[in-house]
mmCIF file of C-alpha atoms in Angstrom:
data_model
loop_
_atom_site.group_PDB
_atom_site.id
_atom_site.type_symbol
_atom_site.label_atom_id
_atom_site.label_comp_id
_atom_site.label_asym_id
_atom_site.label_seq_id
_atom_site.Cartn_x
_atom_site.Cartn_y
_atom_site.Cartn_z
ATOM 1 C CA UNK A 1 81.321 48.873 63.804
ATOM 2 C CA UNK A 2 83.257 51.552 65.446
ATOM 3 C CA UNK A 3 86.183 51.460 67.580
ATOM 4 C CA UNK A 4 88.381 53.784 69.714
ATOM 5 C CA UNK A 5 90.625 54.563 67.042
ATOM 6 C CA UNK A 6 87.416 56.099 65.347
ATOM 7 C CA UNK A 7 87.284 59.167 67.791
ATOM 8 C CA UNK A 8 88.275 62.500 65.805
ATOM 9 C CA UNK A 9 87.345 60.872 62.308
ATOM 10 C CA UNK A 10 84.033 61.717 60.060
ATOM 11 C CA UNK A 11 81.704 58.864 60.217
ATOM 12 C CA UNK A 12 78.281 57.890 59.498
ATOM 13 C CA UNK A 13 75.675 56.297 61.834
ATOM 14 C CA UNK A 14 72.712 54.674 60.584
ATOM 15 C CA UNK A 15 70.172 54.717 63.476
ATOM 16 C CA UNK A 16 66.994 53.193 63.962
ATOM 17 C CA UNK A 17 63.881 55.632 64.493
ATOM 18 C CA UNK A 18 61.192 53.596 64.820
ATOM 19 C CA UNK A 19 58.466 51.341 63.538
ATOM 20 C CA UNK A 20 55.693 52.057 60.929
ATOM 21 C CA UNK A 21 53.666 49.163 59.834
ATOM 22 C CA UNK A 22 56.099 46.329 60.832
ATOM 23 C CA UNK A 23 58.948 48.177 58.625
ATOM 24 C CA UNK A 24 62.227 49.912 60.468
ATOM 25 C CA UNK A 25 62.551 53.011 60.181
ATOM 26 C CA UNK A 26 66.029 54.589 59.604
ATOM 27 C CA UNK A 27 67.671 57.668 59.518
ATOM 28 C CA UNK A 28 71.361 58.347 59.101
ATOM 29 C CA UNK A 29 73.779 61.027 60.361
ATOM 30 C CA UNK A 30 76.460 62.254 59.173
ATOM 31 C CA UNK A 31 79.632 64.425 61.526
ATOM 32 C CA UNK A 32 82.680 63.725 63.645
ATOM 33 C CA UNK A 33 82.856 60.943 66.156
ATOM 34 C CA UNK A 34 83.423 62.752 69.505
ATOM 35 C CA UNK A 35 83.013 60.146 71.944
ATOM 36 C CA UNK A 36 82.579 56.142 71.426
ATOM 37 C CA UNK A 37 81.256 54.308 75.187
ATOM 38 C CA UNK A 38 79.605 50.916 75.178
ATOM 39 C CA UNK A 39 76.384 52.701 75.848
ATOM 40 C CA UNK A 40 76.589 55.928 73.227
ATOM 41 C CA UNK A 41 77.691 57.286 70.206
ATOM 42 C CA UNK A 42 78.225 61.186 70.252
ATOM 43 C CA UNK A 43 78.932 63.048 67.128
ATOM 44 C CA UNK A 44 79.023 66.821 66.097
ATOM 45 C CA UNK A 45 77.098 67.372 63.105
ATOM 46 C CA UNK A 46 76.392 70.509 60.963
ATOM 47 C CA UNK A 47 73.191 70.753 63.493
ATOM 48 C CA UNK A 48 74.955 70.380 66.543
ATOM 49 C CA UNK A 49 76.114 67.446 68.782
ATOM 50 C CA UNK A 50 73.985 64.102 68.405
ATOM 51 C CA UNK A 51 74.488 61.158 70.802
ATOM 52 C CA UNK A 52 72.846 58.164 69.948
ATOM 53 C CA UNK A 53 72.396 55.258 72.199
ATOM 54 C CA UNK A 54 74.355 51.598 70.790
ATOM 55 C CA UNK A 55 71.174 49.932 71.059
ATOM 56 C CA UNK A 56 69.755 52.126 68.316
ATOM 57 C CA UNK A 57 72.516 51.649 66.144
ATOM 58 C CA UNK A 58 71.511 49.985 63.241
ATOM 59 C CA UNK A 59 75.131 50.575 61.222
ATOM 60 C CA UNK A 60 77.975 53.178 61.940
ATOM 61 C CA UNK A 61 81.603 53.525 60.196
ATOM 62 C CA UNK A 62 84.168 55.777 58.857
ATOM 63 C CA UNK A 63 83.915 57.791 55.511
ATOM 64 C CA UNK A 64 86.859 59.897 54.518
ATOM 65 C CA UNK A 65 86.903 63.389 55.329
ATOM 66 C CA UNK A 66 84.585 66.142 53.427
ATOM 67 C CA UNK A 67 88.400 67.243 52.226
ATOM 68 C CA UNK A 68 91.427 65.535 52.332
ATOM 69 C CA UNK A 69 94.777 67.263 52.232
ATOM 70 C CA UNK A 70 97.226 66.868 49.687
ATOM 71 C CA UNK A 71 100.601 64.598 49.751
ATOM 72 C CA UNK A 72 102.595 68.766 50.154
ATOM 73 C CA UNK A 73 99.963 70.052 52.778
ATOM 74 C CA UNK A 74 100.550 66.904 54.881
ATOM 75 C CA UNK A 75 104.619 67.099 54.416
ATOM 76 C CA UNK A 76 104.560 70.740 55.054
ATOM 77 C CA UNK A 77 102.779 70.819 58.290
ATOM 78 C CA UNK A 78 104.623 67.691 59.336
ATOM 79 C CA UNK A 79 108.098 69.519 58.792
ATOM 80 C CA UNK A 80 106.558 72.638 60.863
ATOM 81 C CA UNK A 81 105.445 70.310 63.504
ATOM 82 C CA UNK A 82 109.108 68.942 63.286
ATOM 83 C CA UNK A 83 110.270 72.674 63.795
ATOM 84 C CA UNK A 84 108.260 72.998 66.358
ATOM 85 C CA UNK A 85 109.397 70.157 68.797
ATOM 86 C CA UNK A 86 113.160 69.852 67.649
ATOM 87 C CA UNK A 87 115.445 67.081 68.947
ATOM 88 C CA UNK A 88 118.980 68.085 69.707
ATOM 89 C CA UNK A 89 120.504 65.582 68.099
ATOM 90 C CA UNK A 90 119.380 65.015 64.111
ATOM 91 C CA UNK A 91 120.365 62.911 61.453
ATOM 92 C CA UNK A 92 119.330 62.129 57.449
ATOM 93 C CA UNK A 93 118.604 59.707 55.443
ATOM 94 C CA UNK A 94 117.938 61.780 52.224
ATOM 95 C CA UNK A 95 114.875 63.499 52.711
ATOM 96 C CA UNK A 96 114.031 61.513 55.910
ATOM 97 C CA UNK A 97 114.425 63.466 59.337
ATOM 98 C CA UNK A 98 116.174 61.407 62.420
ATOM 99 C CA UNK A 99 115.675 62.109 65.266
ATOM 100 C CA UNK A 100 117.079 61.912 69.250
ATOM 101 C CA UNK A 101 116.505 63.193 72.295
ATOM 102 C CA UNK A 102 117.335 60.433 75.136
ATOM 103 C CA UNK A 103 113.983 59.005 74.803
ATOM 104 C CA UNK A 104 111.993 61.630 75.977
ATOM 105 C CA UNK A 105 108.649 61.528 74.042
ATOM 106 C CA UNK A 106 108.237 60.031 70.411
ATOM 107 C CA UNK A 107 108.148 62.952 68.494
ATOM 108 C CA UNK A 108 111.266 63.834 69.373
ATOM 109 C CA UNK A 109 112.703 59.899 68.986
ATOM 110 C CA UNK A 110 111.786 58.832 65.799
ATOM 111 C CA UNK A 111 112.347 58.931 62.473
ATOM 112 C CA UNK A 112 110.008 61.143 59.578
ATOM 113 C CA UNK A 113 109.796 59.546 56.797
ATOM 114 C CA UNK A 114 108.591 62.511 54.489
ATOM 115 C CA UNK A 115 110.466 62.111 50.791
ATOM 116 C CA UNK A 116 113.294 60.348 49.356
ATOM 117 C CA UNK A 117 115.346 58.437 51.552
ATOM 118 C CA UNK A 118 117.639 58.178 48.898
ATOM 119 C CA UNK A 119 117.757 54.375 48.776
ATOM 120 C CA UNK A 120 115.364 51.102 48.735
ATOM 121 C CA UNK A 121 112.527 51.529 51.330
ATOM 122 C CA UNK A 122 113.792 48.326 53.076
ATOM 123 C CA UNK A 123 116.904 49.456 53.098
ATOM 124 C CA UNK A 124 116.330 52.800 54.250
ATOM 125 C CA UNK A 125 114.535 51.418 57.619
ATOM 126 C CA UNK A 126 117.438 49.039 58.061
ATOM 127 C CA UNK A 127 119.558 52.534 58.459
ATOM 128 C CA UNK A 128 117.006 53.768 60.790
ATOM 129 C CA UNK A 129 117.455 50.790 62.941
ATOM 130 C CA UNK A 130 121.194 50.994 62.782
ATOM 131 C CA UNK A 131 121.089 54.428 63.815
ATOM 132 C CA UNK A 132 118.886 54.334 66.627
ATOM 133 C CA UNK A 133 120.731 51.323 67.854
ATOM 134 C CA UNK A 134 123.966 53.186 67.520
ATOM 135 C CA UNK A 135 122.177 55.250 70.367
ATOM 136 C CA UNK A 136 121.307 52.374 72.386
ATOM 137 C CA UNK A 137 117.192 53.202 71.744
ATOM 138 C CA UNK A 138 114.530 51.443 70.025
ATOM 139 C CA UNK A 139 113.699 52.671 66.313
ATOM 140 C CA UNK A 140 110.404 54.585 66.517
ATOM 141 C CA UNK A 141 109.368 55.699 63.130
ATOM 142 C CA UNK A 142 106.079 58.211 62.388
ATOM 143 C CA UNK A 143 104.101 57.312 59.596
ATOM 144 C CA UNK A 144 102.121 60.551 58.728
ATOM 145 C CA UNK A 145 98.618 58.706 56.926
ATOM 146 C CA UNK A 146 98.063 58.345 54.466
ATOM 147 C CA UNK A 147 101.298 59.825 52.993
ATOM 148 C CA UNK A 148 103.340 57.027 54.359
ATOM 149 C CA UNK A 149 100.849 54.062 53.982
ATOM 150 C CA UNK A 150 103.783 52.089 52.013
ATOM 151 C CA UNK A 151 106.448 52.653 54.788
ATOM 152 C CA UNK A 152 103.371 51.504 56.917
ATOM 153 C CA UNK A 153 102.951 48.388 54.867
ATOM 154 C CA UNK A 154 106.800 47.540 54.953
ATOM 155 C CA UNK A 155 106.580 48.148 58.793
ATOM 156 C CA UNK A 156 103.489 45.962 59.128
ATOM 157 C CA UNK A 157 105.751 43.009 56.890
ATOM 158 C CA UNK A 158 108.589 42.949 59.714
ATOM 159 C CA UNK A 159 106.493 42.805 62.770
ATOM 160 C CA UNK A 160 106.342 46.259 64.040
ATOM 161 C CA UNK A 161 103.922 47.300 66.405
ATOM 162 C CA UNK A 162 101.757 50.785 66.709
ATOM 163 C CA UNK A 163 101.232 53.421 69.598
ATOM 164 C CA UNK A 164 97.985 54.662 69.853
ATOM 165 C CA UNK A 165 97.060 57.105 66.788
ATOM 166 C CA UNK A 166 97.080 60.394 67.046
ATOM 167 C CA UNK A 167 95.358 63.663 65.296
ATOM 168 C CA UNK A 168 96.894 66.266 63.590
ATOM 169 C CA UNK A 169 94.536 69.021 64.109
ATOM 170 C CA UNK A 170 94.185 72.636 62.833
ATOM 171 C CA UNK A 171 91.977 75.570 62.962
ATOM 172 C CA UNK A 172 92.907 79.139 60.968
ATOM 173 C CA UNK A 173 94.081 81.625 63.559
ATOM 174 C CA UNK A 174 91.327 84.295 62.776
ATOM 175 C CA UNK A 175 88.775 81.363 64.483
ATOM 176 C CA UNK A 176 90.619 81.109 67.504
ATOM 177 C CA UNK A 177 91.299 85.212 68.158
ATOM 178 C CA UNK A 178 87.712 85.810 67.695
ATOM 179 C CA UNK A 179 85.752 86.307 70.873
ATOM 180 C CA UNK A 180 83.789 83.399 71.682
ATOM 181 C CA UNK A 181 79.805 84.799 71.655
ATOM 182 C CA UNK A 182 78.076 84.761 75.112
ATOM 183 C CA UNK A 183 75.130 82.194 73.945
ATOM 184 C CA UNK A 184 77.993 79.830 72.811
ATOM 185 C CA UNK A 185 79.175 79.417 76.322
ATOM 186 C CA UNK A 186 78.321 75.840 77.911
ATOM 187 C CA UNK A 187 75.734 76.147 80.955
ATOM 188 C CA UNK A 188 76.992 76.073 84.188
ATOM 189 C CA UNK A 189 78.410 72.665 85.120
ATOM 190 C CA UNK A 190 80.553 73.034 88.413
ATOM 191 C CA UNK A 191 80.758 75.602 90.958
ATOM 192 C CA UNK A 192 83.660 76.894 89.454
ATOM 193 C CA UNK A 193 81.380 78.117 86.089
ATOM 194 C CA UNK A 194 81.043 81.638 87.105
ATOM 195 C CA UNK A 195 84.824 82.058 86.778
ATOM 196 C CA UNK A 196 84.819 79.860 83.360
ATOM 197 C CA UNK A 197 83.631 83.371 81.380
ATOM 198 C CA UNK A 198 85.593 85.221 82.877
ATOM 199 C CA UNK A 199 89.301 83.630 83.566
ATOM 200 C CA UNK A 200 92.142 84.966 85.315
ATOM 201 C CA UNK A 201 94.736 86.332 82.745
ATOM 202 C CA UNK A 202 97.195 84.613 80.381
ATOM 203 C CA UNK A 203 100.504 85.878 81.111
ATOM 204 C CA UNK A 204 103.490 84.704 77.800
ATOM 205 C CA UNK A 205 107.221 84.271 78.652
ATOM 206 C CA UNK A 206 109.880 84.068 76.907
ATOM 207 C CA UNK A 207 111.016 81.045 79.016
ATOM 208 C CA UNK A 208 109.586 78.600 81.253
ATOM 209 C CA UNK A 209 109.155 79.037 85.117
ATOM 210 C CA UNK A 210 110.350 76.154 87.430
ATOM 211 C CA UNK A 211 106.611 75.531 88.478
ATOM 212 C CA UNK A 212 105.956 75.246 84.517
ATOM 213 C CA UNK A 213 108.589 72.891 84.129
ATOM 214 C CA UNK A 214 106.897 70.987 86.918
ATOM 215 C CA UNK A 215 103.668 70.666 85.341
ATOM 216 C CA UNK A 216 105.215 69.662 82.271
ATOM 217 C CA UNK A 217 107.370 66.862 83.658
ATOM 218 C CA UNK A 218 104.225 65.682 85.612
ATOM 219 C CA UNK A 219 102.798 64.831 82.506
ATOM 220 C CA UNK A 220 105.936 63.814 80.095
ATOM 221 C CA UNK A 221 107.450 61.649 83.234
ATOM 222 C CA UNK A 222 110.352 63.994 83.786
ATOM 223 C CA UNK A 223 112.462 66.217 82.104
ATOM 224 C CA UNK A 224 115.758 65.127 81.281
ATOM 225 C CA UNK A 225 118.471 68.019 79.875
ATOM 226 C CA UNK A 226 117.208 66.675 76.100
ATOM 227 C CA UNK A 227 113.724 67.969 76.855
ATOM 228 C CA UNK A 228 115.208 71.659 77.613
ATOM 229 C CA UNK A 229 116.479 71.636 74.439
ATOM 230 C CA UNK A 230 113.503 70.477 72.979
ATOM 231 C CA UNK A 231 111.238 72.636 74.748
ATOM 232 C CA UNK A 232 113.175 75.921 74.272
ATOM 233 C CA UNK A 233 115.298 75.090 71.048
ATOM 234 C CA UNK A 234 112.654 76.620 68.755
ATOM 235 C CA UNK A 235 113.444 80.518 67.829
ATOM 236 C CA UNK A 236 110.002 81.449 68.141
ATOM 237 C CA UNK A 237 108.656 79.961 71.036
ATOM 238 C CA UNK A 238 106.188 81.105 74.290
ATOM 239 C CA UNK A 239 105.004 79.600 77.245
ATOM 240 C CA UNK A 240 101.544 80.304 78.980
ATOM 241 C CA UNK A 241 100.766 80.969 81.993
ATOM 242 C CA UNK A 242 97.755 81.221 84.230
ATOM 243 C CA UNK A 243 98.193 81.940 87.498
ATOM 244 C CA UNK A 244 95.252 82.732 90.100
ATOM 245 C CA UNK A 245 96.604 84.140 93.833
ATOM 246 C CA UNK A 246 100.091 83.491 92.809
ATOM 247 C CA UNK A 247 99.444 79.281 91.732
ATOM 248 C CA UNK A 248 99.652 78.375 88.547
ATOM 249 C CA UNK A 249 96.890 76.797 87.285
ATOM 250 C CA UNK A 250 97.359 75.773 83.597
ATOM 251 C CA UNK A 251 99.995 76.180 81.287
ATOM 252 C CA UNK A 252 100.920 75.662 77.184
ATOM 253 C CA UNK A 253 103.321 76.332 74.709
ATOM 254 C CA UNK A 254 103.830 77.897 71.413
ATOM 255 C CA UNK A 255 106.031 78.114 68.838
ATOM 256 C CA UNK A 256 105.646 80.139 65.284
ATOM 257 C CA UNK A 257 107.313 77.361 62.520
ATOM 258 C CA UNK A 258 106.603 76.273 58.849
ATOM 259 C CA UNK A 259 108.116 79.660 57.710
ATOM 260 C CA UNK A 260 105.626 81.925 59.644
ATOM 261 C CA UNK A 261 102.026 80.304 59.002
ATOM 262 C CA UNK A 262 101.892 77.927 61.754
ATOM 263 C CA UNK A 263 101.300 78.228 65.268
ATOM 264 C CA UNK A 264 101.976 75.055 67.509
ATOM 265 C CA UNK A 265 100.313 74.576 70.532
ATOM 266 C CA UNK A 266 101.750 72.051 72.743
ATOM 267 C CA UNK A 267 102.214 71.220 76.140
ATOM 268 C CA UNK A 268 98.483 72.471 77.183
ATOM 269 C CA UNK A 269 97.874 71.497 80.901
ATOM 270 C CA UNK A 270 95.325 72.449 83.206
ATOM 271 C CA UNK A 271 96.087 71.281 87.446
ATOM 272 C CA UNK A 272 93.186 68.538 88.364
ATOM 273 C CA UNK A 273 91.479 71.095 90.671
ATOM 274 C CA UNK A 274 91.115 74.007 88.485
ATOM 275 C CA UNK A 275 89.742 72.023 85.359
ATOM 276 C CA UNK A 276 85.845 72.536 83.718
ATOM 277 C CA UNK A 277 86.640 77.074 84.337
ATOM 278 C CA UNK A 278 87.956 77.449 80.211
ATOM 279 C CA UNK A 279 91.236 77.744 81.321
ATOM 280 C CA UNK A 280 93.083 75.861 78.490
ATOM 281 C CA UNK A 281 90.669 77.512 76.181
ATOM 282 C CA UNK A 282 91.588 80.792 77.816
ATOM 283 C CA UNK A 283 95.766 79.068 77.063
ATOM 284 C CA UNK A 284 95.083 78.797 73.707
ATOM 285 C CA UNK A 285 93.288 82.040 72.318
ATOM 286 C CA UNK A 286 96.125 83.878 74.443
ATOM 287 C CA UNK A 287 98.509 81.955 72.359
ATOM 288 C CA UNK A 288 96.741 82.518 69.119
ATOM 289 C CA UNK A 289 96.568 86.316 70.064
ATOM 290 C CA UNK A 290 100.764 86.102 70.263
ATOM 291 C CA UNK A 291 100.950 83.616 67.130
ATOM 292 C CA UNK A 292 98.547 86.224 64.928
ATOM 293 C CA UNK A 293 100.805 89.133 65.862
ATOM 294 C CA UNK A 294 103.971 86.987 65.050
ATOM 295 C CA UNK A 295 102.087 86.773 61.099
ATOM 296 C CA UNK A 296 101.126 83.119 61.809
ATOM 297 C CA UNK A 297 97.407 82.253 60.137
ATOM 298 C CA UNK A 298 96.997 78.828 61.150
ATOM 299 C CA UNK A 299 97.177 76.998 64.372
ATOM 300 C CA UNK A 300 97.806 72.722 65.008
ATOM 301 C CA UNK A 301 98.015 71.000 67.342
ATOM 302 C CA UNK A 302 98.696 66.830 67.943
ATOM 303 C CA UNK A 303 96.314 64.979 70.517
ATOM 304 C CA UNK A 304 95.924 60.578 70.693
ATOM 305 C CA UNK A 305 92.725 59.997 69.492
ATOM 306 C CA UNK A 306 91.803 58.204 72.443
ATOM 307 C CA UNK A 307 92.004 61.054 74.595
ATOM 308 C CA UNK A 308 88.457 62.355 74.408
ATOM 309 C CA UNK A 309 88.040 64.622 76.251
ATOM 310 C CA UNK A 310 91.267 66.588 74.719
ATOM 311 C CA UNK A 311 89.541 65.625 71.289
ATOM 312 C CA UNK A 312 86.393 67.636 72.349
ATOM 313 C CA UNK A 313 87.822 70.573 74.150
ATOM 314 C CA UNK A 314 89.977 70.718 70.610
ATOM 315 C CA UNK A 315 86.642 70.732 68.041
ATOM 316 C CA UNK A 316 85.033 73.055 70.816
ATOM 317 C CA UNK A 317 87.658 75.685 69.570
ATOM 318 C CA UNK A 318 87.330 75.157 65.817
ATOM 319 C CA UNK A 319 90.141 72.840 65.483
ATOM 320 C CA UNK A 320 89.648 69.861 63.005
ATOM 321 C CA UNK A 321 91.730 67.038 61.923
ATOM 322 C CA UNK A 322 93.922 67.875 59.077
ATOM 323 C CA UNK A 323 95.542 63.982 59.131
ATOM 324 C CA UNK A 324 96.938 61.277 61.195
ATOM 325 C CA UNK A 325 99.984 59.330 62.450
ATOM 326 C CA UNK A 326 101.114 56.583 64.005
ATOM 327 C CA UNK A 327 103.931 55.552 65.673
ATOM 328 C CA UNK A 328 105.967 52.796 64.857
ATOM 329 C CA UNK A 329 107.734 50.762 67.420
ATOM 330 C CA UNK A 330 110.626 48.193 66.026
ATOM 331 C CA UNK A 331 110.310 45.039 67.672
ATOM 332 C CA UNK A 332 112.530 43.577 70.186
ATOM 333 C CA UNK A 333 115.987 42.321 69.173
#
């Protein structure tokens, strides 16, 4: 049966339809899982979304994606993603990134282990644990899957535990700068839907304002000097802003890595009271019109797969999951 971790992935559901001379009758669908509650199932399919009550559930799991990328797709968009949220302080263990920035988030914390770290595997992630320890921080290591499913299994071996997994999403540029056609709008849901076609403007700096710092270290738990650097350390870099009577209402960032094709969205925030108008949708296309005209042609983006509601604003834009990671944790000394 399904779980959590599920959300984001392809998967099929076998459902049952009905009865016909004391035989079950079945029929099976096949799209993403964008939602998993202990009542429903809700997937998007090539015939639109499909939610399917548990009870009717004769069978559901995950099948592998339609297309799955290969080993250099997957360690070239991890390296851009790396560009795009860089730690100030860096190390290497052959081909392996380190990575520091006083704790603040995981990305920007742990260790990528994309190619040769130039030694044993075990005794490669005994350096990693030396060197995080040198900075008085637990090892965190990202294991981009399936790429790294034997740094995974070496992990697993000594007891290391996982954060929750997340998607690495994408969608080609030319999707996202393309007007969005009037019958593809969602019916009104809040009274707030009349402004949802028809946002206020996306304004791009070249820095961030204090009230976008704000809303940033509302959600990240602070911002310590480290996260300056990470946020602003890219050469290439944007931050959104909407603002409506002078408040700022949602915000995101974007950066232009991987030697020009990719545009990384981060940082996407919309305040509680404004949400359900297409704000971060208006965030993003604004960003994609600045990424486009910077030569970019692709877009990503990371988002936990638990986070559904992130997961389905995300495929309501075009973007789909390109491959996953977790994080490893080291355990306690």
């Amino acid at each position: 049966m399904l779980r959590q971790q599920d959300v984001g992935h392809r998967i099929v559901v076998r459902r049952i339809v009905g009865i016909r001379e004391g035989r079950t009758l079945f029929s099976d669908a096949l799209g993403e899982l964008v939602e998993l509650s202990e009542t429903h199932i809700t997937l998007s399919t090539d015939a639109g979304p499909l939610r399917v009550p548990v009870a009717e559930v004769h069978r559901a799991k995950r099948v592998p994606p339609a297309r799955r990328p290969t080993a250099a797709a997957v360690v070239a968009l991890e390296l851009a993603a790396d560009e795009a949220w860089p730690a100030p302080v860096r190390g290497r263990l052959g081909d392996w990134r380190l990575r520091w920035a006083d704790g603040w988030t995981g990305r920007a914390n742990s260790a990528l282990p994309v190619g040769d770290p130039d030694r044993p595997l075990p005794a490669a992630l005994d350096a990693v644990q030396r060197w995080y320890a040198e900075r008085g921080g637990p090892a965190l290591v990202n294991t981009p899957l399936p790429l790294a499913a034997p740094v995974g299994a070496e992990l697993d071996a000594r007891g290391w535990t996982s954060r929750p997994p997340v998607l690495v999403q994408t969608v080609p540029l030319r999707t996202l700068t393309t007007p969005p056609a009037a019958a593809a709008l969602p019916a009104a849901a809040s009274p707030h839907a009349a402004a949802s076609a028809d946002p206020p403007p996306v304004t791009l700096a070249d820095g961030p304002a204090d009230d976008w710092l704000a809303i940033a270290a509302g959600r990240k738990g602070g911002l310590p000097d480290a996260a300056r650097q990470v946020l602003t350390g890219t050469p290439r870099v944007r931050f959104a802003e909407l603002r409506e009577d002078g408040r700022l209402l949602a915000v995101g960032r974007g950066t232009v890595t991987g030697g020009g094709r990719w545009l990384g969205v981060s940082l996407l925030e919309t305040v509680p009271q404004a949400r359900r108008r297409g704000l971060a949708a208006a965030v993003v296309r604004a960003l994609a019109g600045w990424g486009a005209a910077e030569g970019a042609t692709h877009a990503f983006l990371q988002v936990e797969q638990s986070n559904t509601g992130a997961v389905a604003l995300y495929r309501g834009l075009g973007f789909t999951t390109h491959h996953t990671y977790l994080t490893r944790v080291a355990p306690a000394a």
